[in-house]
Each structure stands twice: as structure tokens, then as C-alpha cells.
């Protein structure tokens, strides 16, 4: 089940050399009544295609805010985000949605599956939204179900699946459009240790196929598996182990 043949990103530009993600001077301020929360402060970060990065740090330090910005689920108040050389901060919501659909896969702690849809329908959803023809959709879903060991669960709804199966459906959905970047926000947070390890191994296999992997985690053991660790504190990168030279 770990063959993940769908995983290879549809374009890899010089993996290991190109700056794929560049954040400069990013500020994200939330307004709550009269008070302001500076979730990100003057954040600068460069990530290269094919990296495996763990984002760690205390609760409230801005990890999810950072991931949401990277995933184009949110916009900064100030600063520039370049993805594959293109300034994506100035794109319209529709253009951002398109970039997200083509380049980025998101995996969440609480899976975020659509409750009324089956496993197969959840996995197909990004292709449905992208207007991909039903026949092609069916073939890719069948392959994904096989890759993730879900062939016998295709017709099950999320509430009929275990936590590990739900997260496998979520990963299959996140990768069905062959994204260049996978963003995972505490993907093992709702899973027991063994199931969480299995989920991390699946994500790591995607990374071995060239997908950039950015994982937010509270778990030092998981964090230490990444080739680069970022420690967030108070909305900034407090420590960066740096881009490995190999
Ligand atoms: P982490 O993921 O590291 O726990 P977050 O990025 O979720 O931290 O949050 C960073 C800070 O921004 C926290 O103080 C949080 O309360 C605040 N915050 C996050 N999202 C919102 C929001 N939508 N509205 C108001 N404040 C928010
Ligand atoms: Mg968070």
C-alpha cells in the first residue's frame, strides 16, 4: 500500500536548488474587538523544492497561521509570498484557489473530510472541483484507494472509518492533484502512536518522490525525523536548523 504512484509532482523544477517558497516581511494581525493579535511578525523564510521541514513551537506561536498562509487559505496583512517564483499575495481569490488546487495539498489534524461523501467521493473532490472528466477521475481514485490500502473502504463514509483510515483518505485527497507541496498541520494529533507513525511514513514517502513536505507537530520524535526544524515563538521563526547541504 505504500507504492503511492500518484505522488510524483507534475513539475519539479531543479529539486534541491530552486527556492520554491519565499516569505518576506510577513505580518498577520488578527483583530478581536479592540485588541490586536500579532500572529506572525516580520517573518522571513525560504524553503527549497523537495525539502522536509518540521514546524514546532508552543501553542499560539503562529504555526497554523503560517501553514494557512503557505496554503493560500489566508492572506498576510503585509509582506510578500512567492511560490515557485510568482508573487501569490496579489492574486485574486479565484486565482489563489487555482494555484492551491494545482500545487498544494493540505492535511489537517481533524481530517476535514466531507461527512456525507464516501471515501472515494472525498478523494475525488479536488478533481471534481477542477473539472476533470469522470472517467479520468475514476481511474485516479481507484489507484489512490489502492495506494493507500483503502480498496475495501471506497463506499464508506468518514464516520464508518477509523482515525487512521480517515487520515489516509485525507492524504489521498491532498495528493490526488499531484501537488508540489504538502502542508500537514498536526496530522497525527488525533491518532494513536502506531497509526500516527504510519501516517508520517506515508507523508515521508511522498517527500521521497520529490514533494516538499512541511509538517507542524508537537511531537519532538516526529519533528526530529524531518531534515530541517523550524522553532516558532511569538509569531516568528525563533530557530531554524537550516537547509541541509545534501
Ligand atoms: P499555533 O498553531 O502555533 O498554536 P496559531 O497560528 O493558531 O498558533 O495562532 C497564533 C495566534 O493567533 C494565537 O494567539 C491565536 O489565538 C491567534 N489567532 C489565530 N487565528 C486567529 C483568528 N482567526 N482570529 C483571531 N486570532 C487568531
Ligand atoms: Mg495550530
mmCIF file of C-alpha atoms and ligand atoms in Angstrom:
data_model
loop_
_atom_site.group_PDB
_atom_site.id
_atom_site.type_symbol
_atom_site.label_atom_id
_atom_site.label_comp_id
_atom_site.label_asym_id
_atom_site.label_seq_id
_atom_site.Cartn_x
_atom_site.Cartn_y
_atom_site.Cartn_z
ATOM 1 C CA UNK A 1 0.000 0.000 0.000
ATOM 2 C CA UNK A 2 2.992 2.312 0.194
ATOM 3 C CA UNK A 3 3.621 2.477 -3.534
ATOM 4 C CA UNK A 4 1.992 5.918 -3.948
ATOM 5 C CA UNK A 5 2.344 6.007 -7.721
ATOM 6 C CA UNK A 6 0.187 9.118 -7.904
ATOM 7 C CA UNK A 7 2.630 11.052 -5.783
ATOM 8 C CA UNK A 8 5.132 12.435 -8.256
ATOM 9 C CA UNK A 9 4.540 16.184 -8.631
ATOM 10 C CA UNK A 10 3.609 17.223 -12.143
ATOM 11 C CA UNK A 11 6.575 19.560 -12.459
ATOM 12 C CA UNK A 12 9.704 19.521 -10.378
ATOM 13 C CA UNK A 13 11.993 22.434 -11.132
ATOM 14 C CA UNK A 14 15.539 21.551 -10.103
ATOM 15 C CA UNK A 15 14.664 19.818 -6.860
ATOM 16 C CA UNK A 16 17.092 20.754 -4.118
ATOM 17 C CA UNK A 17 18.137 24.077 -5.653
ATOM 18 C CA UNK A 18 15.161 26.272 -6.546
ATOM 19 C CA UNK A 19 13.625 28.467 -3.842
ATOM 20 C CA UNK A 20 10.102 27.158 -4.025
ATOM 21 C CA UNK A 21 8.644 29.122 -1.136
ATOM 22 C CA UNK A 22 9.829 32.602 -0.203
ATOM 23 C CA UNK A 23 8.194 34.621 2.547
ATOM 24 C CA UNK A 24 9.480 38.101 3.216
ATOM 25 C CA UNK A 25 8.351 40.564 5.835
ATOM 26 C CA UNK A 26 5.152 38.656 6.544
ATOM 27 C CA UNK A 27 2.835 40.137 9.175
ATOM 28 C CA UNK A 28 -0.519 38.655 10.145
ATOM 29 C CA UNK A 29 -2.599 40.576 12.641
ATOM 30 C CA UNK A 30 -5.993 39.424 13.869
ATOM 31 C CA UNK A 31 -8.383 42.000 15.278
ATOM 32 C CA UNK A 32 -10.527 40.851 18.170
ATOM 33 C CA UNK A 33 -12.719 43.702 19.336
ATOM 34 C CA UNK A 34 -10.320 46.416 20.462
ATOM 35 C CA UNK A 35 -7.318 44.136 20.775
ATOM 36 C CA UNK A 36 -4.852 43.020 18.127
ATOM 37 C CA UNK A 37 -3.156 39.648 17.993
ATOM 38 C CA UNK A 38 0.127 39.635 16.086
ATOM 39 C CA UNK A 39 0.051 36.033 14.951
ATOM 40 C CA UNK A 40 3.070 36.495 12.645
ATOM 41 C CA UNK A 41 5.700 39.241 12.948
ATOM 42 C CA UNK A 42 8.137 40.135 10.195
ATOM 43 C CA UNK A 43 8.526 36.527 9.214
ATOM 44 C CA UNK A 44 11.113 35.620 6.578
ATOM 45 C CA UNK A 45 11.511 32.085 5.321
ATOM 46 C CA UNK A 46 12.830 30.288 2.259
ATOM 47 C CA UNK A 47 12.050 26.668 1.502
ATOM 48 C CA UNK A 48 13.585 24.733 -1.356
ATOM 49 C CA UNK A 49 11.750 22.258 -3.571
ATOM 50 C CA UNK A 50 11.846 18.766 -2.089
ATOM 51 C CA UNK A 51 12.619 19.779 1.492
ATOM 52 C CA UNK A 52 11.184 18.035 4.558
ATOM 53 C CA UNK A 53 10.548 20.645 7.238
ATOM 54 C CA UNK A 54 9.088 20.271 10.739
ATOM 55 C CA UNK A 55 7.476 23.349 12.286
ATOM 56 C CA UNK A 56 7.475 23.227 16.064
ATOM 57 C CA UNK A 57 6.863 25.633 18.926
ATOM 58 C CA UNK A 58 4.371 26.305 21.713
ATOM 59 C CA UNK A 59 0.642 26.590 21.239
ATOM 60 C CA UNK A 60 -0.264 30.057 19.953
ATOM 61 C CA UNK A 61 3.176 30.691 18.423
ATOM 62 C CA UNK A 62 1.736 31.049 14.910
ATOM 63 C CA UNK A 63 2.334 27.618 13.391
ATOM 64 C CA UNK A 64 -1.173 27.167 11.961
ATOM 65 C CA UNK A 65 -1.304 30.782 10.811
ATOM 66 C CA UNK A 66 1.942 30.180 8.912
ATOM 67 C CA UNK A 67 0.654 26.970 7.344
ATOM 68 C CA UNK A 68 -2.643 28.600 6.332
ATOM 69 C CA UNK A 69 -0.734 31.401 4.608
ATOM 70 C CA UNK A 70 1.515 28.909 2.832
ATOM 71 C CA UNK A 71 -1.592 27.015 1.728
ATOM 72 C CA UNK A 72 -3.287 30.177 0.443
ATOM 73 C CA UNK A 73 -6.111 29.654 2.904
ATOM 74 C CA UNK A 74 -5.316 33.075 4.378
ATOM 75 C CA UNK A 75 -3.523 36.268 3.366
ATOM 76 C CA UNK A 76 -0.872 38.290 5.190
ATOM 77 C CA UNK A 77 -1.546 41.916 6.160
ATOM 78 C CA UNK A 78 1.950 42.840 4.997
ATOM 79 C CA UNK A 79 4.737 41.083 3.163
ATOM 80 C CA UNK A 80 5.212 39.008 0.064
ATOM 81 C CA UNK A 81 4.784 35.289 -0.519
ATOM 82 C CA UNK A 82 6.420 33.942 -3.629
ATOM 83 C CA UNK A 83 5.541 30.410 -4.664
ATOM 84 C CA UNK A 84 7.708 28.981 -7.437
ATOM 85 C CA UNK A 85 8.897 32.492 -8.218
ATOM 86 C CA UNK A 86 5.437 34.012 -8.514
ATOM 87 C CA UNK A 87 4.034 36.587 -6.088
ATOM 88 C CA UNK A 88 0.841 34.874 -4.954
ATOM 89 C CA UNK A 89 -0.167 37.521 -2.398
ATOM 90 C CA UNK A 90 -1.606 39.800 -5.085
ATOM 91 C CA UNK A 91 -3.666 37.123 -6.854
ATOM 92 C CA UNK A 92 -7.457 37.245 -6.775
ATOM 93 C CA UNK A 93 -9.265 34.658 -4.609
ATOM 94 C CA UNK A 94 -10.106 32.649 -7.751
ATOM 95 C CA UNK A 95 -6.510 32.671 -8.946
ATOM 96 C CA UNK A 96 -5.343 31.660 -5.474
ATOM 97 C CA UNK A 97 -7.844 28.811 -5.408
ATOM 98 C CA UNK A 98 -6.451 27.597 -8.697
ATOM 99 C CA UNK A 99 -2.837 27.707 -7.501
ATOM 100 C CA UNK A 100 -3.896 25.907 -4.326
ATOM 101 C CA UNK A 101 -5.707 23.238 -6.286
ATOM 102 C CA UNK A 102 -2.795 22.630 -8.667
ATOM 103 C CA UNK A 103 0.219 22.991 -6.399
ATOM 104 C CA UNK A 104 -0.728 22.438 -2.747
ATOM 105 C CA UNK A 105 -2.163 19.586 -0.691
ATOM 106 C CA UNK A 106 -3.379 20.196 2.867
ATOM 107 C CA UNK A 107 -3.713 17.609 5.648
ATOM 108 C CA UNK A 108 -5.356 18.628 8.928
ATOM 109 C CA UNK A 109 -5.360 17.229 12.453
ATOM 110 C CA UNK A 110 -9.110 16.605 12.359
ATOM 111 C CA UNK A 111 -9.090 15.254 8.779
ATOM 112 C CA UNK A 112 -11.694 17.742 7.413
ATOM 113 C CA UNK A 113 -13.464 15.125 5.301
ATOM 114 C CA UNK A 114 -16.954 15.819 3.994
ATOM 115 C CA UNK A 115 -19.187 13.681 6.262
ATOM 116 C CA UNK A 116 -21.872 12.836 3.699
ATOM 117 C CA UNK A 117 -19.443 11.746 0.995
ATOM 118 C CA UNK A 118 -17.868 8.301 0.736
ATOM 119 C CA UNK A 119 -14.110 7.771 0.944
ATOM 120 C CA UNK A 120 -13.943 7.582 -2.865
ATOM 121 C CA UNK A 121 -16.013 10.757 -3.264
ATOM 122 C CA UNK A 122 -13.880 12.627 -0.736
ATOM 123 C CA UNK A 123 -10.721 11.609 -2.583
ATOM 124 C CA UNK A 124 -12.272 12.659 -5.922
ATOM 125 C CA UNK A 125 -13.417 16.059 -4.657
ATOM 126 C CA UNK A 126 -10.404 18.161 -5.768
ATOM 127 C CA UNK A 127 -10.707 16.665 -9.263
ATOM 128 C CA UNK A 128 -14.453 17.289 -9.330
ATOM 129 C CA UNK A 129 -13.820 20.937 -8.392
ATOM 130 C CA UNK A 130 -11.077 21.200 -11.025
ATOM 131 C CA UNK A 131 -13.484 19.930 -13.694
ATOM 132 C CA UNK A 132 -11.586 16.735 -14.507
ATOM 133 C CA UNK A 133 -13.607 14.263 -16.576
ATOM 134 C CA UNK A 134 -15.418 11.482 -14.654
ATOM 135 C CA UNK A 135 -13.555 8.671 -16.409
ATOM 136 C CA UNK A 136 -10.149 10.078 -15.540
ATOM 137 C CA UNK A 137 -11.362 10.779 -12.011
ATOM 138 C CA UNK A 138 -12.491 7.206 -11.530
ATOM 139 C CA UNK A 139 -9.158 5.801 -12.696
ATOM 140 C CA UNK A 140 -7.147 8.058 -10.399
ATOM 141 C CA UNK A 141 -9.405 7.423 -7.399
ATOM 142 C CA UNK A 142 -9.118 3.666 -7.950
ATOM 143 C CA UNK A 143 -5.326 3.961 -7.986
ATOM 144 C CA UNK A 144 -5.327 6.163 -4.867
ATOM 145 C CA UNK A 145 -7.604 3.755 -2.982
ATOM 146 C CA UNK A 146 -5.135 1.008 -3.852
ATOM 147 C CA UNK A 147 -2.054 3.062 -2.947
ATOM 148 C CA UNK A 148 -3.471 3.878 0.472
ATOM 149 C CA UNK A 149 -4.919 0.441 1.263
ATOM 150 C CA UNK A 150 -8.493 1.688 1.135
ATOM 151 C CA UNK A 151 -9.913 -0.509 -1.627
ATOM 152 C CA UNK A 152 -12.326 -2.137 0.803
ATOM 153 C CA UNK A 153 -13.436 1.212 2.212
ATOM 154 C CA UNK A 154 -14.295 3.064 -1.013
ATOM 155 C CA UNK A 155 -18.010 3.257 -0.220
ATOM 156 C CA UNK A 156 -17.645 4.029 3.497
ATOM 157 C CA UNK A 157 -18.459 7.440 4.898
ATOM 158 C CA UNK A 158 -15.956 9.077 7.289
ATOM 159 C CA UNK A 159 -17.954 8.044 10.389
ATOM 160 C CA UNK A 160 -17.578 4.438 9.249
ATOM 161 C CA UNK A 161 -13.769 4.693 9.147
ATOM 162 C CA UNK A 162 -11.072 4.558 11.844
ATOM 163 C CA UNK A 163 -8.936 7.634 12.523
ATOM 164 C CA UNK A 164 -6.025 6.183 10.580
ATOM 165 C CA UNK A 165 -8.273 5.367 7.620
ATOM 166 C CA UNK A 166 -9.737 8.878 7.699
ATOM 167 C CA UNK A 167 -6.284 10.399 7.593
ATOM 168 C CA UNK A 168 -5.319 8.092 4.716
ATOM 169 C CA UNK A 169 -8.403 9.300 2.830
ATOM 170 C CA UNK A 170 -7.356 12.878 3.631
ATOM 171 C CA UNK A 171 -3.820 12.250 2.347
ATOM 172 C CA UNK A 172 -5.203 10.594 -0.796
ATOM 173 C CA UNK A 173 -7.401 13.649 -1.336
ATOM 174 C CA UNK A 174 -4.469 16.006 -0.688
ATOM 175 C CA UNK A 175 -2.308 14.242 -3.267
ATOM 176 C CA UNK A 176 -4.849 13.397 -5.980
ATOM 177 C CA UNK A 177 -3.951 16.547 -7.963
ATOM 178 C CA UNK A 178 -0.238 15.708 -7.654
ATOM 179 C CA UNK A 179 0.751 18.786 -5.679
ATOM 180 C CA UNK A 180 4.306 20.069 -5.380
ATOM 181 C CA UNK A 181 3.872 20.941 -1.699
ATOM 182 C CA UNK A 182 2.143 19.068 1.145
ATOM 183 C CA UNK A 183 1.251 21.057 4.251
ATOM 184 C CA UNK A 184 0.246 18.997 7.278
ATOM 185 C CA UNK A 185 -0.993 20.686 10.465
ATOM 186 C CA UNK A 186 -0.537 18.226 13.358
ATOM 187 C CA UNK A 187 -1.572 15.306 11.131
ATOM 188 C CA UNK A 188 -1.010 12.783 13.937
ATOM 189 C CA UNK A 189 -2.701 14.849 16.665
ATOM 190 C CA UNK A 190 -5.851 12.720 16.724
ATOM 191 C CA UNK A 191 -4.162 9.366 16.207
ATOM 192 C CA UNK A 192 -2.517 6.821 18.478
ATOM 193 C CA UNK A 193 1.246 6.452 18.219
ATOM 194 C CA UNK A 194 1.324 3.478 15.827
ATOM 195 C CA UNK A 195 -1.289 4.971 13.488
ATOM 196 C CA UNK A 196 0.422 8.361 13.646
ATOM 197 C CA UNK A 197 3.743 6.785 12.692
ATOM 198 C CA UNK A 198 2.083 5.120 9.732
ATOM 199 C CA UNK A 199 0.657 8.468 8.582
ATOM 200 C CA UNK A 200 4.073 10.128 8.912
ATOM 201 C CA UNK A 201 5.650 7.320 6.889
ATOM 202 C CA UNK A 202 3.107 7.885 4.104
ATOM 203 C CA UNK A 203 3.897 11.606 4.068
ATOM 204 C CA UNK A 204 7.625 10.841 4.077
ATOM 205 C CA UNK A 205 7.210 8.582 1.082
ATOM 206 C CA UNK A 206 5.592 11.445 -0.819
ATOM 207 C CA UNK A 207 8.614 13.560 0.116
ATOM 208 C CA UNK A 208 10.946 10.850 -1.200
ATOM 209 C CA UNK A 209 9.112 11.178 -4.517
ATOM 210 C CA UNK A 210 10.056 14.863 -4.578
ATOM 211 C CA UNK A 211 7.103 16.544 -2.889
ATOM 212 C CA UNK A 212 8.034 19.329 -0.464
ATOM 213 C CA UNK A 213 6.746 18.304 2.981
ATOM 214 C CA UNK A 214 6.031 20.798 5.755
ATOM 215 C CA UNK A 215 4.668 19.263 8.962
ATOM 216 C CA UNK A 216 3.523 21.132 12.061
ATOM 217 C CA UNK A 217 3.949 18.901 15.083
ATOM 218 C CA UNK A 218 4.048 18.982 18.870
ATOM 219 C CA UNK A 219 5.848 15.669 18.857
ATOM 220 C CA UNK A 220 9.623 16.019 19.198
ATOM 221 C CA UNK A 221 10.084 12.485 17.908
ATOM 222 C CA UNK A 222 8.251 13.317 14.680
ATOM 223 C CA UNK A 223 9.983 16.697 14.443
ATOM 224 C CA UNK A 224 13.402 15.098 14.631
ATOM 225 C CA UNK A 225 12.626 12.903 11.610
ATOM 226 C CA UNK A 226 12.472 15.966 9.340
ATOM 227 C CA UNK A 227 15.668 17.181 7.682
ATOM 228 C CA UNK A 228 15.028 20.733 8.852
ATOM 229 C CA UNK A 229 13.396 22.042 12.032
ATOM 230 C CA UNK A 230 11.830 25.463 12.476
ATOM 231 C CA UNK A 231 11.038 26.585 16.004
ATOM 232 C CA UNK A 232 8.296 29.204 16.114
ATOM 233 C CA UNK A 233 7.953 31.569 19.046
ATOM 234 C CA UNK A 234 5.651 34.547 19.343
ATOM 235 C CA UNK A 235 4.917 34.772 15.618
ATOM 236 C CA UNK A 236 8.477 34.484 14.347
ATOM 237 C CA UNK A 237 10.964 31.780 13.469
ATOM 238 C CA UNK A 238 12.989 31.648 16.672
ATOM 239 C CA UNK A 239 15.350 28.949 15.478
ATOM 240 C CA UNK A 240 15.950 27.394 12.057
ATOM 241 C CA UNK A 241 18.188 24.352 11.820
ATOM 242 C CA UNK A 242 18.809 25.494 8.240
ATOM 243 C CA UNK A 243 18.603 23.969 4.809
ATOM 244 C CA UNK A 244 20.616 20.754 4.862
ATOM 245 C CA UNK A 245 23.513 20.787 2.405
ATOM 246 C CA UNK A 246 22.739 17.345 0.990
HETATM 247 P P1 LIG B 1 -0.422 27.647 16.814
HETATM 248 O O1 LIG B 1 -0.901 26.911 15.612
HETATM 249 O O2 LIG B 1 1.067 27.763 16.900
HETATM 250 O O3 LIG B 1 -0.987 27.090 18.083
HETATM 251 P P2 LIG B 1 -1.981 29.840 15.713
HETATM 252 O O4 LIG B 1 -1.292 30.163 14.450
HETATM 253 O O5 LIG B 1 -3.238 29.060 15.632
HETATM 254 O O6 LIG B 1 -0.941 29.152 16.721
HETATM 255 O O7 LIG B 1 -2.320 31.200 16.482
HETATM 256 C C1 LIG B 1 -1.375 32.248 16.665
HETATM 257 C C2 LIG B 1 -2.045 33.366 17.421
HETATM 258 O O8 LIG B 1 -3.035 33.973 16.592
HETATM 259 C C3 LIG B 1 -2.763 32.920 18.675
HETATM 260 O O9 LIG B 1 -2.632 33.934 19.644
HETATM 261 C C4 LIG B 1 -4.192 32.767 18.218
HETATM 262 O O10 LIG B 1 -5.074 32.965 19.287
HETATM 263 C C5 LIG B 1 -4.302 33.872 17.188
HETATM 264 N N1 LIG B 1 -5.280 33.562 16.115
HETATM 265 C C6 LIG B 1 -5.163 32.575 15.207
HETATM 266 N N2 LIG B 1 -6.211 32.591 14.347
HETATM 267 C C7 LIG B 1 -6.995 33.603 14.745
HETATM 268 C C8 LIG B 1 -8.243 34.152 14.267
HETATM 269 N N3 LIG B 1 -8.853 33.632 13.192
HETATM 270 N N4 LIG B 1 -8.747 35.201 14.923
HETATM 271 C C9 LIG B 1 -8.125 35.749 15.990
HETATM 272 N N5 LIG B 1 -6.961 35.294 16.487
HETATM 273 C C10 LIG B 1 -6.402 34.237 15.881
HETATM 274 MG MG1 LIG B 2 -2.110 25.196 15.449
#
